[in-house]
């Protein structure tokens, strides 16, 4: 009886426990920071919803995951805590099953730990894998600043006088917003028009081409892009700004941008007009037409454009942009050139005044359809119409290298050209992954492009030869140029898993073909000279006659056919990503001249074998090593191939060489990056090496009696370059202080010919830039000194080396007062030594502004801005080749003052406004509630 009772009691207890267990559930989830990184050892508590009574608690694991077990049905609060971060709560309800919550994001805050204040600050720079990430809030800028103003402050990023952006030594080809294209391949539209105020983070990304990323098979093309992440509070609603200004000497400025972001969609309307060199777009007419001024000088410009990207999540999206732009540039150039010759030295002093004007209308669209995770279709049409008008007048005097610098010749040239072009094209890409055979995929793409360029040019040249009894040559010509090109290409790829797809081994195959038809008509007509000289004793031109010159004219029909057959192997694991293989590249080119068959170039086939390699080792989530090798073949240009003299400048005649072979380059990149989350320390080391076989170089022959030169092209070996770069950034123990350092070393070996003699020229450049910044609330002080050494040596006997030192620094100061007054100033010193006489500089460049912000949300700003207060601005540069050294001075914008009024607006509503980057008090970056990097753990 007793045993029976014990058995019954055990059964009752078991049933009771089983019932209790059956009514208990689990709550699972993950804790991450604002960057999406897992928070290790974060505290997670379960509280009762009715009175916040503590029920259970756990710590997150190494992946940031947590699991609260044995939870009964009811309403609860999940509380997540981490030292230095704001405590976050999430309501949840348990019904009849376990739940998995969305990741809880913890934001930085300022906290007090006993008597020690730990201030959470955002890491200024963070490096991870192929990305360098800058926290925009770490850099204060003046009100209404644009992205370019921020870029100029970032270590490792340079913006030249033309607006071209270079990051870590590579040109930036695109700027994205939240990963979506913004005005296609023109990064300057974003950099010169978008307000800094909208940017949370700026990421510099080295990645494969669009085609390679979409198809999953490497095509050997890489690009460097910048991705802008938008502040969370600005991702739903309208926002924008408008600014107008007028200054001394009649300078003016007007610009606006209107943006709407909603549910992952974007739309931007922008415009600008000014005469202060703020070109709001990339002026690409220099790649289509003969332009005489280059891309510097003084520019007046106008632009109006719209960009959009809308759709249903990532299933179906339509994007694109339409833009009109106009530019009017005036350039005054002065140049000193030293020719590098073995047995003598000669010099040329020249000056040029030029004006280039252009109108451009362009449009590009994107249609992306991804009906499921296995199929992707993308279509990209483009269209542009362009007009250009250019004129120039220049004069050059050539002198011998003797002690008296004896004059050899003097030339005067004028030129005028007018042209227009129509260009259009489209690309279609389809990619498919097999549902029943995971890892297997294929893609097919096709592309067509057409361009039609017409240009009419008038040139006049008068040359006086002092060593030939002051004899004179005069040429007056007209040229009618018509070039039209069609290009078709197609690509097929296949990826096949080897064994179980979970092993991450794949075989890749790609076949690419590219056929280009180019038709180039260059018809030259001469105005003959009158038999009798004019009143000044010089020959006169007979403008009543225009005679066709068949010797200088050509009508070429050029064909170019290229194939690329790639076979590769890819291995993907948690820590390693490897891809390597070999590429077979057959190429064919031919050319026919309809005027003179003696100039025909028969079909030529060249076959190159090019290996490729990509290797990435991920030691941890914040430390990795990348190695990339590729080989690439490049065909000579038509100008380099055509054996017809270009006599648009009779003192500089250029002949092509139909016997040129394609060049082949080997490129190796090595990159290591590490980010220490506790110390907020970022380190990046990068090395690049390039070697070119059959490099195409100039063989220059100079006539010592006239100073005229003739240029022909040849293939040579021995051209190579190497560079090493490092970036370091870390806050000091006092988090208001931040230091960074950027070191860049570059060596170039060039080969050239001077009067038939081979010269090997080596150029070493070392650049060092150190920065230290103090950024407490509402104040920023930053000092960034810099030094650059450039030294050159030559193999020709009697040709001395050249060394240039460039040094200086920038001090930036910013202060925002509680009453809305903002003071901003930057003072830059630039000095140089080693240039030609009159070209060395020692200048101070001081820009300053005072602004007052008022109205609700400080939406209206009145500012007085001063540019080049000390009026010392100059534009000097040096160019080094194996044939000559150039020192160049170009006119530039100098001192002016401008009064501006700007208004910014938004529809985010009260309480939803994103933090103003220029207001660093409570709630701003680095203050309570601000965003920042993880503080030291205690």
JSON list of C-alpha atoms in Angstrom, two decimals, residues 14 389 407:
[
{"chain": "A", "resi": 14, "resn": "UNK", "atom": "CA", "xyz": [5.78, 14.31, -12.82]},
{"chain": "A", "resi": 389, "resn": "UNK", "atom": "CA", "xyz": [33.16, 75.88, -78.84]},
{"chain": "A", "resi": 407, "resn": "UNK", "atom": "CA", "xyz": [66.94, 82.18, -79.01]}
]
